[in-house]
XYZ file of N, CA, C and O in Angstrom:
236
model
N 20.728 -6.779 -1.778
C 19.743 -7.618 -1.165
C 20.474 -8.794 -0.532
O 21.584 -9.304 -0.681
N 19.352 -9.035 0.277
C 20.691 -10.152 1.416
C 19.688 -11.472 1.146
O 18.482 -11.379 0.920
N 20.455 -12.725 1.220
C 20.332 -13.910 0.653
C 19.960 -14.777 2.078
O 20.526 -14.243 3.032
N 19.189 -15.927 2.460
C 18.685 -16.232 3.517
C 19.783 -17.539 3.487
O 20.256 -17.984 2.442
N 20.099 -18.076 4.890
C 21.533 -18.846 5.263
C 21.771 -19.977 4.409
O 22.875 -20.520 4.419
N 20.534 -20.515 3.429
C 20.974 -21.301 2.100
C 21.598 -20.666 1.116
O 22.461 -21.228 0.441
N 21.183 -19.267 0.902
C 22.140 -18.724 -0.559
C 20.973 -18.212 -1.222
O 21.034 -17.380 -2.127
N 19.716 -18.798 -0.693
C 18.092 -18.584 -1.237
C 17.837 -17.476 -1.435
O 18.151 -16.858 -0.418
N 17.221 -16.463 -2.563
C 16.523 -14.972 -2.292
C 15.447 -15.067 -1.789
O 14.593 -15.932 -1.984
N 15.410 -13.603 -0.672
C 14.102 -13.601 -0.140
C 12.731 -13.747 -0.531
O 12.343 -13.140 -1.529
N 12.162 -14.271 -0.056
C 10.505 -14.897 -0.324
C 9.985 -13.378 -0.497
O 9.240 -13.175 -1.455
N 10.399 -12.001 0.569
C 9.891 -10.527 0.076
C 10.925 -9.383 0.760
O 11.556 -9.181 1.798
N 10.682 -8.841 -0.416
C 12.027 -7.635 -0.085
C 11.018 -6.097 0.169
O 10.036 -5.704 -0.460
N 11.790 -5.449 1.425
C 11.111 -3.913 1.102
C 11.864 -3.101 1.409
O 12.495 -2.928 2.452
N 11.808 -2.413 0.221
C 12.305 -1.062 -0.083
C 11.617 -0.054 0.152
O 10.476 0.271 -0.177
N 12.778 0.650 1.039
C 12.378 1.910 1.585
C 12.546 3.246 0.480
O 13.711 3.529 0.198
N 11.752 3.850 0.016
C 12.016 4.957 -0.955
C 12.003 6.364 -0.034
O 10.925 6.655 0.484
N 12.967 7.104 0.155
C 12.838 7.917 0.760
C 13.528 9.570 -0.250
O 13.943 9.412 -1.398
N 13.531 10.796 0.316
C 14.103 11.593 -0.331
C 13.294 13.027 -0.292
O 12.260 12.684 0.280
N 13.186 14.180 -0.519
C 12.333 14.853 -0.894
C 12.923 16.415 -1.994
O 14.080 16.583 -2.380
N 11.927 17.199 -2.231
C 11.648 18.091 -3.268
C 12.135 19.339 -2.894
O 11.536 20.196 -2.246
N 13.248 19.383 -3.340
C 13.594 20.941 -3.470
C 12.320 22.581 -3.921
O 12.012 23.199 -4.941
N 12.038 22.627 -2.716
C 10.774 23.907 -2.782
C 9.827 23.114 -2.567
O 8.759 23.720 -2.654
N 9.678 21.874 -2.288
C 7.842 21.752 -2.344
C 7.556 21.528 -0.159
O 6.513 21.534 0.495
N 8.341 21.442 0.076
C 7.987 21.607 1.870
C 9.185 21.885 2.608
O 10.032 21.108 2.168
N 9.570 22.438 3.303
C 10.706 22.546 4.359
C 10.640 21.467 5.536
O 11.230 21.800 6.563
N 9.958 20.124 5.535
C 9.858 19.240 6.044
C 10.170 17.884 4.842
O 9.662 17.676 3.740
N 10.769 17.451 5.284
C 10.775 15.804 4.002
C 9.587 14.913 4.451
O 9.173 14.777 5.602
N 9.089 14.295 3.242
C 7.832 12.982 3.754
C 8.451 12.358 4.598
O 9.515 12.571 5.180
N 7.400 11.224 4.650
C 7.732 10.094 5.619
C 7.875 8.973 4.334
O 7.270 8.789 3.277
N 9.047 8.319 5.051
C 9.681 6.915 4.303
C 8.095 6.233 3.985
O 7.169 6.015 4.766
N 8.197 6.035 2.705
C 7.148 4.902 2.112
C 7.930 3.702 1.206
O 8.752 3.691 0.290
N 7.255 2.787 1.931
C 7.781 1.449 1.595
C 7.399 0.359 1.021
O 6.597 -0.442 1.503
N 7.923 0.272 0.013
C 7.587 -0.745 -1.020
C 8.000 -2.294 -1.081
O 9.097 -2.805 -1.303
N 6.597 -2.939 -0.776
C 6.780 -4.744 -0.311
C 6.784 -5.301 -1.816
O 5.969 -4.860 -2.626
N 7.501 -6.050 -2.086
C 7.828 -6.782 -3.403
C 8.076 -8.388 -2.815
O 8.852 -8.713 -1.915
N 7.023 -9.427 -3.740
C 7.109 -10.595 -3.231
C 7.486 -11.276 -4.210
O 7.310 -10.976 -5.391
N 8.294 -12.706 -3.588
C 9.207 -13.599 -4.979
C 7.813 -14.537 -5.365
O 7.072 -15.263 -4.704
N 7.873 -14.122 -6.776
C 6.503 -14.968 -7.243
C 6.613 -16.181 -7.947
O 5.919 -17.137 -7.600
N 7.686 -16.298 -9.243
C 7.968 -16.824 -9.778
C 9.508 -17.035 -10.085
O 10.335 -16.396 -9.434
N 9.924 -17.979 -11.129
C 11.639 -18.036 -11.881
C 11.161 -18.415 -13.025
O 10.362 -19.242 -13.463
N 12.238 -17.152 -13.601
C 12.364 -17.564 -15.178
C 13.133 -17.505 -15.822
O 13.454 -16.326 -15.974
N 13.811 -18.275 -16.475
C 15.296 -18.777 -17.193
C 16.169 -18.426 -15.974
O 16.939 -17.476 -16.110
N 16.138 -19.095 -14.773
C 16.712 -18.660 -13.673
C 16.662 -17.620 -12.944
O 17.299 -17.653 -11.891
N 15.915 -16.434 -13.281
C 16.344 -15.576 -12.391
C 14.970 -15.376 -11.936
O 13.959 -15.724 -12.547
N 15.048 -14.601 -10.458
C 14.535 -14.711 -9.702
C 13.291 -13.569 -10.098
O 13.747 -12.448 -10.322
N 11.438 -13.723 -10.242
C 10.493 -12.850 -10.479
C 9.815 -12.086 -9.146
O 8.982 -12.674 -8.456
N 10.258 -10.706 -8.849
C 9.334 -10.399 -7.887
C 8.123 -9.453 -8.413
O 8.217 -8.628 -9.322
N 7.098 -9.716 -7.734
C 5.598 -8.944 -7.805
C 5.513 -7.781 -6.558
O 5.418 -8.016 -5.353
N 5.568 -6.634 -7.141
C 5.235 -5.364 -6.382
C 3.550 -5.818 -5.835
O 2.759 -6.285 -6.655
N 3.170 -5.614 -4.412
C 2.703 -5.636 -3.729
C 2.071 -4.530 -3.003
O 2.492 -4.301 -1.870
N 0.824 -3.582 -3.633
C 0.439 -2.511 -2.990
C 0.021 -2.621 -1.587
O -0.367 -3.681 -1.095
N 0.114 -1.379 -0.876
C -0.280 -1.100 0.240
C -2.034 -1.758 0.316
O -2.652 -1.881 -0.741
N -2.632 -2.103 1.539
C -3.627 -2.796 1.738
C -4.654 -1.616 1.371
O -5.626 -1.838 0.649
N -4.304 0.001 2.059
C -4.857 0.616 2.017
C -5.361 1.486 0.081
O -6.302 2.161 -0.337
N -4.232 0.981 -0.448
C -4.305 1.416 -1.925
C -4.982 0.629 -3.088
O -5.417 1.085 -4.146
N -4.968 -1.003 -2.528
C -6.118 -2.212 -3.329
C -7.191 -1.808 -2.799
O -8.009 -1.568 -3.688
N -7.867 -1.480 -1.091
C -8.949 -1.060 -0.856
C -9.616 0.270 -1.952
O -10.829 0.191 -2.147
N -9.165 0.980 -2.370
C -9.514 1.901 -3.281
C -10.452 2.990 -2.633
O -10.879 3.922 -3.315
């Protein structure tokens, strides 16, 4: 993870999860990406909160 020009961690990081299943399609998914936001610090280190898709809190 890359640090912003103070040394600061990012306010939100996203990770791309990508990969797929031996036998389950001869096509791979599409990259789904996971937004994680800096929420808190505790005993110094830095707390991020996973952040669902808008479409996945809508329910």
């Amino acid at each position: 993870m890359e640090v912003t020009a103070d040394g600061s961690p990012p306010a939100v990081v996203r990770l791309p999860q990508i990969g797929f299943y031996v036998g389950a399609s001869d096509v791979a998914a599409p990259v789904v990406e996971h937004v994680y936001v800096l929420a808190d610090k505790l005993d110094g280190t830095e707390v991020y909160q996973y952040r669902p898709p808008a479409s996945a809190v809508r329910g």
